[in-house]
Structures are given as C-alpha cells and as structure tokens.
Tab-separated table of C-alpha atoms and ligand atoms in Angstrom:
chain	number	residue	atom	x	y	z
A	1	UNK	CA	-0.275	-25.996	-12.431
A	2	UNK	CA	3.680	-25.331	-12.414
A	3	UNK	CA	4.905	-22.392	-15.406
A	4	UNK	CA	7.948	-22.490	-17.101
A	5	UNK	CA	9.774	-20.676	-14.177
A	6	UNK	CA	8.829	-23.439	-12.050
A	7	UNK	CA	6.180	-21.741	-10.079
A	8	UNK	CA	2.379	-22.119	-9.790
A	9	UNK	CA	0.949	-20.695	-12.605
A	10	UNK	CA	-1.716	-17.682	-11.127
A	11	UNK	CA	-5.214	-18.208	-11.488
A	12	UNK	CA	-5.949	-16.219	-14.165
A	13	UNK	CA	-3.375	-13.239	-15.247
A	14	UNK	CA	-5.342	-10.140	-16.025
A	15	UNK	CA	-4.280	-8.336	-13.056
A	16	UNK	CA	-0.889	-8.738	-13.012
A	17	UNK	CA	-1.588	-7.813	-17.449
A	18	UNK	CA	-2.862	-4.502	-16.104
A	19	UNK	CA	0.582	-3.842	-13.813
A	20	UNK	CA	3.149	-5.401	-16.326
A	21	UNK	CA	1.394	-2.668	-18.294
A	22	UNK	CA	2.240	0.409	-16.317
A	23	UNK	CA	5.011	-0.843	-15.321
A	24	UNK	CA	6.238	-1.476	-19.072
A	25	UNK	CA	4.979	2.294	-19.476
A	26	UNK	CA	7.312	3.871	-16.397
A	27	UNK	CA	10.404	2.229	-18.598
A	28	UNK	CA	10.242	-1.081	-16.151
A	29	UNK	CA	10.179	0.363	-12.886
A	30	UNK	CA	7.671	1.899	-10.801
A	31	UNK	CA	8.105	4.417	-8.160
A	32	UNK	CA	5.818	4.316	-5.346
A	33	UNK	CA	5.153	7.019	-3.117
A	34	UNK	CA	6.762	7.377	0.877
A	35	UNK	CA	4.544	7.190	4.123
A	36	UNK	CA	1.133	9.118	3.949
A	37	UNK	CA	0.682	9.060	7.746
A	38	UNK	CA	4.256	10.196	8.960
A	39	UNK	CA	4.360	12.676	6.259
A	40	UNK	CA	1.690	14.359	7.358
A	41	UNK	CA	2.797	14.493	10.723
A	42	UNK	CA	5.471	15.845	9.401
A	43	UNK	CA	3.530	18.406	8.090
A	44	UNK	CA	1.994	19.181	11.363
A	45	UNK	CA	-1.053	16.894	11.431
A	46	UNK	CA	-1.993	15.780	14.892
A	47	UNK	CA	-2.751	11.973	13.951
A	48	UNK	CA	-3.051	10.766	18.060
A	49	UNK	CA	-6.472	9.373	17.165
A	50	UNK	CA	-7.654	5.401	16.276
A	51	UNK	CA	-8.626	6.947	12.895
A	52	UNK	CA	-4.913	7.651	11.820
A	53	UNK	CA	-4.372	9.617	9.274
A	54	UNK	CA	-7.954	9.043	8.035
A	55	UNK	CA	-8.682	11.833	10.525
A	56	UNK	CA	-7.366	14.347	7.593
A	57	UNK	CA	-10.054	13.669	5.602
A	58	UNK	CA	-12.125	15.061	8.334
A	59	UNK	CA	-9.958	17.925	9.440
A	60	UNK	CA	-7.137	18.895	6.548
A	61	UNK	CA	-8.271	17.510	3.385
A	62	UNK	CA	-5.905	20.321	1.722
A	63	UNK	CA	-3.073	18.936	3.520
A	64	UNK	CA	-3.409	15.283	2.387
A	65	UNK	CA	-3.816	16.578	-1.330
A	66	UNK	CA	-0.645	18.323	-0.672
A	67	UNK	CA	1.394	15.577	0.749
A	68	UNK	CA	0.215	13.383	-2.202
A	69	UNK	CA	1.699	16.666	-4.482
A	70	UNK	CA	4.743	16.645	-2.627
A	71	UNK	CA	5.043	12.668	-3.558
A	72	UNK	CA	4.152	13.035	-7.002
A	73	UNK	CA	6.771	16.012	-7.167
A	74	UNK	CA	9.222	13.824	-5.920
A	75	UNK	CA	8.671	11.100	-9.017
A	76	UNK	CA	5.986	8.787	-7.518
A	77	UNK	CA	4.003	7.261	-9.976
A	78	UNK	CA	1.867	5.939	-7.432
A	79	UNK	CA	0.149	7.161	-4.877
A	80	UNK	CA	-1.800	5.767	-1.686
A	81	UNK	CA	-4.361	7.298	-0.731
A	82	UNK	CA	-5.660	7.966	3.148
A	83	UNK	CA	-8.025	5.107	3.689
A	84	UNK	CA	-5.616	3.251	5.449
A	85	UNK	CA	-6.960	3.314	8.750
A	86	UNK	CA	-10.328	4.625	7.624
A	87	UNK	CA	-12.982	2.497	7.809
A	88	UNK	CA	-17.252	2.627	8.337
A	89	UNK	CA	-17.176	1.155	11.805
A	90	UNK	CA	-14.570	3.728	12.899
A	91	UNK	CA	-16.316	6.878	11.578
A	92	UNK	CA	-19.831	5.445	12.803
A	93	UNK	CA	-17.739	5.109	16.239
A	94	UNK	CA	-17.341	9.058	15.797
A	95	UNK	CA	-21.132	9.724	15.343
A	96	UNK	CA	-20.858	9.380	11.413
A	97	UNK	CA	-23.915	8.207	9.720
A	98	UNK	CA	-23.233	5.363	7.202
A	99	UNK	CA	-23.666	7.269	5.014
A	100	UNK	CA	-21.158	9.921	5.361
A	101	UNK	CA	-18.763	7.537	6.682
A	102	UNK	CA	-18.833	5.888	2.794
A	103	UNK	CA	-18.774	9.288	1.436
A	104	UNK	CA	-15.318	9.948	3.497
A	105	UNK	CA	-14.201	6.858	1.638
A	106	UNK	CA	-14.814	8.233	-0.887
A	107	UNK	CA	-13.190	11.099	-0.291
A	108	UNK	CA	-9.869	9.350	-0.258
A	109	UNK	CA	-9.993	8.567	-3.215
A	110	UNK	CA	-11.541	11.722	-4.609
A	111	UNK	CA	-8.789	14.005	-2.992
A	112	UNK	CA	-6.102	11.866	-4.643
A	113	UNK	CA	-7.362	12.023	-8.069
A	114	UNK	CA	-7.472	15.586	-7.159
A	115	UNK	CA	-4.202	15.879	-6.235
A	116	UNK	CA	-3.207	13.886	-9.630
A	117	UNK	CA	-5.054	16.272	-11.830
A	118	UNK	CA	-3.151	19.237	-10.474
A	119	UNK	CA	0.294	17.503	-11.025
A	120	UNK	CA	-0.762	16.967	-14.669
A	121	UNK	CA	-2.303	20.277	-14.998
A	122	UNK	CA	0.877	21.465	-13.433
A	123	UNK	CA	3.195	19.848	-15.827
A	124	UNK	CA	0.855	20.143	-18.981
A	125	UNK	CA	3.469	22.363	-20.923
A	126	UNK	CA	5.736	19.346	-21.079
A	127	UNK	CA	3.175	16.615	-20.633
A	128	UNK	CA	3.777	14.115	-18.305
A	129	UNK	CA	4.253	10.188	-20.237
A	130	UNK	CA	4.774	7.832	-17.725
A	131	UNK	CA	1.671	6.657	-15.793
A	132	UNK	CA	0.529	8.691	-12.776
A	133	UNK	CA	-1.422	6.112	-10.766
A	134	UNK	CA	-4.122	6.184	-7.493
A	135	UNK	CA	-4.226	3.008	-4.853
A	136	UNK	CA	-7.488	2.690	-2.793
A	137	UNK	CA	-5.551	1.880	0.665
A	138	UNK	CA	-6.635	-0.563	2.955
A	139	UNK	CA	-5.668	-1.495	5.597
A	140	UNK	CA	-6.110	-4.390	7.977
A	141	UNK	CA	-8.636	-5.061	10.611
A	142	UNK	CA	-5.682	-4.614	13.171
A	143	UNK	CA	-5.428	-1.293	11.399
A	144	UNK	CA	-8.539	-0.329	12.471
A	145	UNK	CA	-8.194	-1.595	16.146
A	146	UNK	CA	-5.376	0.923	16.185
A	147	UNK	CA	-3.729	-1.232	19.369
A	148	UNK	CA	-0.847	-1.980	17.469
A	149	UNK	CA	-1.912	-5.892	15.959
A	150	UNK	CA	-1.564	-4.729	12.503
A	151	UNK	CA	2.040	-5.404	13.717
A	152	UNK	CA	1.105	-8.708	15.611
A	153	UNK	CA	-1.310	-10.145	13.269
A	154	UNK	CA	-2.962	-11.340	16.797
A	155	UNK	CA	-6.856	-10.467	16.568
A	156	UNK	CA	-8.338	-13.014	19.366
A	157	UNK	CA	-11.474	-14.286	19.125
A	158	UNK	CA	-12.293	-11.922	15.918
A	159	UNK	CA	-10.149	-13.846	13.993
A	160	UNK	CA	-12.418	-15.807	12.064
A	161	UNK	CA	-12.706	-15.791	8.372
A	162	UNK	CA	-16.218	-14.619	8.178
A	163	UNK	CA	-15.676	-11.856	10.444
A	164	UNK	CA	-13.014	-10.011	8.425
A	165	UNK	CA	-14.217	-10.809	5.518
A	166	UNK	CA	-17.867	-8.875	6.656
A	167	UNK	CA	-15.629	-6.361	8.510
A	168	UNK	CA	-13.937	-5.062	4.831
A	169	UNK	CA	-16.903	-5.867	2.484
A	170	UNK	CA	-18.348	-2.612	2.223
A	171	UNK	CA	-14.835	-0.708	2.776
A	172	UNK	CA	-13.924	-2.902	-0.069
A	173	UNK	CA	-17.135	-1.680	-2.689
A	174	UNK	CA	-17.112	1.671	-1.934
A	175	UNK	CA	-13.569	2.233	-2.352
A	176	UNK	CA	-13.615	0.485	-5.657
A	177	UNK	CA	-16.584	2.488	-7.014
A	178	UNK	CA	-14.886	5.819	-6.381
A	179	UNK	CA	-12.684	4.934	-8.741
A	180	UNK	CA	-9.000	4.147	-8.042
A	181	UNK	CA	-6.433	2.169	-10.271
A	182	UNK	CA	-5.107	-0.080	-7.842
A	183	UNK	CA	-6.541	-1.403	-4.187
A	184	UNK	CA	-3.881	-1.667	-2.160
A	185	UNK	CA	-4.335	-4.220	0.673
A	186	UNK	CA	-0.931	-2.890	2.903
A	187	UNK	CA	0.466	-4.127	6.090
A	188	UNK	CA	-1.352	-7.596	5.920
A	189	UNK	CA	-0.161	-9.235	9.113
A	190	UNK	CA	-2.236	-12.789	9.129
A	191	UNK	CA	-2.960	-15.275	6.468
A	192	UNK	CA	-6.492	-15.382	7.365
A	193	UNK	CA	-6.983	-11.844	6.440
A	194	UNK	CA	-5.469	-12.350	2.981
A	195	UNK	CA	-7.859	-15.068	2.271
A	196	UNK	CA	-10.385	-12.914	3.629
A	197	UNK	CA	-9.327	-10.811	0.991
A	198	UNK	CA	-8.937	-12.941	-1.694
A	199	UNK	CA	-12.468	-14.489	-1.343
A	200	UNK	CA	-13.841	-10.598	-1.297
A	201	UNK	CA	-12.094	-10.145	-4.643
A	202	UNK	CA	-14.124	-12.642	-6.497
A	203	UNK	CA	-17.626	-12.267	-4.610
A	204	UNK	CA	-17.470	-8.925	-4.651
A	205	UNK	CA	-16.019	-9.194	-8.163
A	206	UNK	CA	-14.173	-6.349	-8.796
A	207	UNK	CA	-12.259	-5.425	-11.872
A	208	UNK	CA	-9.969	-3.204	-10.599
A	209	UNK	CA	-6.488	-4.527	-9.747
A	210	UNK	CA	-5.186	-5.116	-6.308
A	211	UNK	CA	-1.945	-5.455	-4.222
A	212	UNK	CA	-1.203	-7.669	-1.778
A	213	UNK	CA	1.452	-6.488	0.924
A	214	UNK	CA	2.933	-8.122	3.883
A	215	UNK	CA	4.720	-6.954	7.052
A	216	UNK	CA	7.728	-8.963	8.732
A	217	UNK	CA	9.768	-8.069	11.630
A	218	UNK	CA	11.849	-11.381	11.287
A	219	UNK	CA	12.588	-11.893	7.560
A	220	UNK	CA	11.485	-14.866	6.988
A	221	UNK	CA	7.686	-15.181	8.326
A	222	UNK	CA	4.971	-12.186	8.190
A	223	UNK	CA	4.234	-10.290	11.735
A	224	UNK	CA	1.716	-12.823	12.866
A	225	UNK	CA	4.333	-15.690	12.627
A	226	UNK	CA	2.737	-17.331	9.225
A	227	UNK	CA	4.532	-18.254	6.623
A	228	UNK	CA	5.174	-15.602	3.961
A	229	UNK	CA	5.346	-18.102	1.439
A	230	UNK	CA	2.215	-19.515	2.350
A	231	UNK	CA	0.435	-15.713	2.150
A	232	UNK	CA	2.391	-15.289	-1.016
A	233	UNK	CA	1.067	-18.716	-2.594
A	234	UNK	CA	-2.879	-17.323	-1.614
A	235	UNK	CA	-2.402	-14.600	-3.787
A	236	UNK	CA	-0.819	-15.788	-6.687
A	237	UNK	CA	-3.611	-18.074	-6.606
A	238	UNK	CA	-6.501	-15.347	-7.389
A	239	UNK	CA	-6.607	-13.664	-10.848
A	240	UNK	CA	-7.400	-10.187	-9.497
A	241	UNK	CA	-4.198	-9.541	-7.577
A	242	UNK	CA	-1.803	-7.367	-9.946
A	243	UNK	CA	1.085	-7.636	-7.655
A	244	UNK	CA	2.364	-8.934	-4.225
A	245	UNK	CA	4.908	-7.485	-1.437
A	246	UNK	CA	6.113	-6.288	1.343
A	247	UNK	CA	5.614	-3.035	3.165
A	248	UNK	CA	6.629	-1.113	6.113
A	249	UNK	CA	9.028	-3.622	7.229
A	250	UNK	CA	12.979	-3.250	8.170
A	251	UNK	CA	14.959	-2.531	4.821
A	252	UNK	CA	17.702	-5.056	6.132
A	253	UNK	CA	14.943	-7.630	5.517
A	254	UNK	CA	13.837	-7.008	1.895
A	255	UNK	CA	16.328	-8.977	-0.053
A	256	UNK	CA	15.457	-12.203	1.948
A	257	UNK	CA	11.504	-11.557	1.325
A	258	UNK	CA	11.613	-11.177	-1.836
A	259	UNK	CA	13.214	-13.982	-2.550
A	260	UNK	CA	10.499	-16.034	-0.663
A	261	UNK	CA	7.804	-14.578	-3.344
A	262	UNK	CA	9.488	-14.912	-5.584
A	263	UNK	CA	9.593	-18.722	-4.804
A	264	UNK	CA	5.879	-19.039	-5.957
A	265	UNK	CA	4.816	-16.595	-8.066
A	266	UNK	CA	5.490	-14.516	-11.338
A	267	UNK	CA	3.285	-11.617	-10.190
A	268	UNK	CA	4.471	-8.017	-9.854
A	269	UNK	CA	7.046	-7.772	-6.732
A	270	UNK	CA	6.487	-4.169	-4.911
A	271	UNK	CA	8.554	-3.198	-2.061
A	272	UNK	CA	8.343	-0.546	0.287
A	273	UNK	CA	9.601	-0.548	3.117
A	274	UNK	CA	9.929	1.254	6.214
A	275	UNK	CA	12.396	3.748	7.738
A	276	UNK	CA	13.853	0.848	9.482
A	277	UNK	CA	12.573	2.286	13.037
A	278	UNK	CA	10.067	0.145	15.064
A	279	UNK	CA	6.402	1.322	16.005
A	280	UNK	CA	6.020	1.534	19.658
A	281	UNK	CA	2.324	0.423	20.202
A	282	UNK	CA	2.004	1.151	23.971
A	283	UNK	CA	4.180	4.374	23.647
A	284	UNK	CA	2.692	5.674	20.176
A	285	UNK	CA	5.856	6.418	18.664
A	286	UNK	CA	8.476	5.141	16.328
A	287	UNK	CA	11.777	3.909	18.022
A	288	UNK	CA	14.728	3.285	16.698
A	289	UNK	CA	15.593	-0.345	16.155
A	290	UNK	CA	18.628	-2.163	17.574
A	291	UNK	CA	20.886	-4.722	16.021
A	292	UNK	CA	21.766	-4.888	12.373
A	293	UNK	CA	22.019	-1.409	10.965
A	294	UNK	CA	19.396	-0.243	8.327
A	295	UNK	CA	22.430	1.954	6.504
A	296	UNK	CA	21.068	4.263	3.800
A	297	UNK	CA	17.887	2.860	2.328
A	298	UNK	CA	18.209	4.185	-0.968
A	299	UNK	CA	21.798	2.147	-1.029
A	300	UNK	CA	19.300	-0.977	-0.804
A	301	UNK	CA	17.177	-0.299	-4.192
A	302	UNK	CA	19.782	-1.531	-6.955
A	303	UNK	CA	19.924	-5.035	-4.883
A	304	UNK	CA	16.223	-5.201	-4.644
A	305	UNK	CA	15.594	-4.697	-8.824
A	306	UNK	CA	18.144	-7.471	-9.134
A	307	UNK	CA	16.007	-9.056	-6.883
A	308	UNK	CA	13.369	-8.810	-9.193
A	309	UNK	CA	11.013	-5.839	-7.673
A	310	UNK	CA	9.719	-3.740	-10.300
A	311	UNK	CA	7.700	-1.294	-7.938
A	312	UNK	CA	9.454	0.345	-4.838
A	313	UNK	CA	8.730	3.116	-2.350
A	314	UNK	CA	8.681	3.558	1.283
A	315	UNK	CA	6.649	3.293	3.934
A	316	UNK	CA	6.201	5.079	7.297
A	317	UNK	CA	8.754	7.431	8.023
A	318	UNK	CA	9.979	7.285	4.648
A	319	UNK	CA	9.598	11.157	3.192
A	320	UNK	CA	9.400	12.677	-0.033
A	321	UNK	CA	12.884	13.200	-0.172
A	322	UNK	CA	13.328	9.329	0.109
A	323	UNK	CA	11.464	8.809	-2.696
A	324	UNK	CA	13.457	11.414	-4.838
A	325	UNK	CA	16.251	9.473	-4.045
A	326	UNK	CA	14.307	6.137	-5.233
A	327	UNK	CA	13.360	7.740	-8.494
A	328	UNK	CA	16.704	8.915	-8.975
A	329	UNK	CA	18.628	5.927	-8.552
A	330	UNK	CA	15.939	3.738	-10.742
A	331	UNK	CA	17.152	6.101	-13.563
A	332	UNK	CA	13.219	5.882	-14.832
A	333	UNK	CA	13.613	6.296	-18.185
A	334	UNK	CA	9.968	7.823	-19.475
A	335	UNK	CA	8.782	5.761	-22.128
A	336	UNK	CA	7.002	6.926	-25.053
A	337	UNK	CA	3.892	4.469	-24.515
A	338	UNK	CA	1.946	6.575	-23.050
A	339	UNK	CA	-1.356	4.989	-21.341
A	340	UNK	CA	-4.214	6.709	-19.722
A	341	UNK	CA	-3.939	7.490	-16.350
A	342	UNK	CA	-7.860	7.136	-15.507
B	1	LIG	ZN1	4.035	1.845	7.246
C-alpha cells in the first residue's frame, strides 16, 4: 500500500505510535546516548575479550551503571544498555549455566533501570519531564563472533535464516521480559539478519517496541554490500519496529543514508553514528580513517534534523561530552507532557 508521502504504508503503526510519543514528549527530538563499550574503556575497563563490554556485567557492574549516569547527565534520554555483545552461547562458552547466562541478560537491563532511577532520584527536587528511556541492546550474530563481521555482514555457511533466527530467540525473550522500553537491534550488517529479526518480532510476539539500525562504510549500501533500502523496506514492513537507522557508521555518510530511508518509510529516523574512526578487526583497535574528513560531528546534527532524524546520538568512540554537545545544539525544549518512564 503507498501513504500520502508516497511511501509504503508500515504494517501496522503501533510501534512507531509508541516513539512519535516520546519523541513528541522530549519537544521533537530525542537524544540518544554515546558508545557504551568505548566509554567504558575509557573508564578503564579492560574489554580485550569476545564478550565485549558484556564482560562488565560480570566484572564492574558499578561501572556500567555509572557510564549510563554519566550519559544521562549529559542529556540522553536514551540509554543502551550492555547486551550488545552478550549473548547465552557466549556466557555458556565461559562455563555459565543457562541459567545464569539469562540472568546476566537480565542484568543489563536491570543495571540500566538502575542507573535511571538514580538520575530521577537525583534530580527529584526539580523533577525531570522529558522521557528517560532504557533499550535492550542487541547485537548481531557477527557481534557475537567478535571477528570483526558485524562490520562485514559475511557469516559463511551460518548464514541461513533459521540459524540466526534460533541463534537470537531466547536473547530476544529474555531481554524483553526484564523489562526495557525499546529493543534495540544495532549494527545490523546483512539483510538476512533483519528478517531474522523481523520474523522473531511477530512469533515471539512482543509488545515492546524495537529499533532497527544499520552499519555502512560506503554510504549507499549496509556493511555486507545489501541494499539499505532494501533492509529499510523489511522493517517498515513489520508493525513492531518503532524506528529505523543507522549506527556506528562514518558521520560524512549520514546525510546520504538517511535519505535512502527515508525513501520508504515514515517510521522514526535515529542516527548515531560513530567517531568517524574505523575498527581494526585483526589489530583490535580503532584507526583513524583516511579520505574525506569527518570535521566536528556535532557540526553534522542541524543537517541531519533537516534531514528528518528525530533521534540522534553516537556510537563507539563517541563520549559523554559528545552527547552534551548533541543535546545542546537540539535546543530540547522539555515539554510539559510528561509520560511515564516505565
Ligand atoms: Zn559502535
């Protein structure tokens, strides 16, 4: 079906409802928070590990809670919590029961809720209004691998649909059951895993909305070489996707990408990208990219609003004081509607 803005209509709209919401609520603009990983490296956290910064919820729980403090501080009214990389085959690979490896999950989620209880408690003598929100993280399968094909999008023979789809089924239910606002599927680098992810939405059938957000290193197609527009048109087509986007990808590339979603759907845009440095797989480090010049990222955010992205933050390397910066320049002006943050 084509809407009045020329676009396929979504399947349904209740998702994207639910964002339009909080996004009406934060004055039109959302502020997302910086990277979660590289911040807490930054913070001293040894991350050298396939679990990634899901290893803090092993060894520094306080510290996550404090990076997502330091992010809230800053103006974020969303945070993402540490599940990126953390999955139940990786913490079974550590000697984790399945048990406990849902309960570290769970954890995630837990420790951000946490962390946005404190902020509120914090700030309770002038009451924060605009909504203060938590994102069940997940990442991909190449995530997981931790060899680098989240930025490839290249998973060999595993690459079937069935396989990632039983690879993130429980992930998916335990994460939504600890109770998060948002699931945020970040750094999707193949169009098979977003209709693996689609198809878990509705079997699975959970209520709570999600994000969909894609990785480029080219500007025009996502990491694995598909089309964005094609990944964009899979999830405008499922009624439990609240927004869609782009994530830790080169600034210099945003205005271009959005423009491409923006081609086929009405949903929610969110944007946040990386530092503009590229992630050395083989050397485990971030490098700095050649070629076009990434300038001052924050100089980037008026063009992507007029672009049509409502909720923007950064990615990996991207740091508190980055986001400050965001939430400054979006002006957010606190609304009076005032809807519950839980
Ligand atoms: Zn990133």
């Amino acid at each position: 079906m084509v809407g009045k803005s020329g676009v396929a209509e979504e399947g349904g709209a209740a998702a994207a409802a639910a964002v339009r919401r909080w996004v009406e609520a934060g004055g039109g603009r959302l502020v997302m928070d910086g990277g979660l990983a590289t911040e807490l490296e930054a913070n001293g956290a040894d991350l050298n590990d396939p679990l990634w910064s899901a290893k803090c919820l092993l060894s520094s729980p306080h510290l996550v809670r404090k990076v997502h403090l330091d992010y809230l501080e800053a103006g974020a009214n969303i945070i993402i919590t540490a599940s990126y990389q953390a999955t139940i085959q990786g913490f079974e690979s550590k000697g984790f029961s399945k048990e406990q490896s849902e309960d570290l999950l769970a954890k995630s989620v837990e420790i951000a809720r946490e962390a946005r209880d404190m902020f509120l408690k914090e700030h309770s003598d002038r009451p924060i209004q605009h909504p203060i929100l938590v994102a069940a993280s997940i990442g991909s399968y190449g995530a997981y691998l931790a060899d680098g094909s989240e930025y490839s999008g290249d998973y060999g023979e595993a690459g079937t649909l069935e396989f990632l789809k039983d690879f993130h089924k429980r992930r998916l239910e335990v994460l939504a059951e600890a109770g998060p606002d948002l699931i945020a599927f970040e750094t999707i680098p193949n169009k098979l895993e977003a209709q693996a992810y689609v198809e878990l939405l509705d079997e699975c059938n959970i209520s709570i909305p999600a994000w969909f957000s894609f990785n480029s290193k080219d500007g025009v197609h996502i990491v694995s070489g598909d089309s964005l527009i094609e990944c964009a048109t899979i999830a405008n087509g499922c009624s439990k996707v609240g927004a869609v986007g782009i994530n830790c990808t080169p600034p210099r590339f945003i205005h271009g990408l959005i423009l491409s979603i923006r081609k086929v759907t009405d949903k929610p845009i969110l944007i946040y990208p990386n530092s503009g440095e590229r992630y050395d797989a083989e050397k485990k480090e971030w490098v700095e990219s050649t070629g076009v010049s990434d300038g001052d990222f924050v100089s980037y955010v008026n063009e992507w609003c007029k672009d049509g992205a409502v909720l923007i933050g950064g990615c990996c390397r991207t740091t508190p004081n980055t986001i400050k910066a965001i939430s400054r320049s979006l002006n957010q002006r606190h609304s009076s509607l005032h809807l519950p943050v839980a």
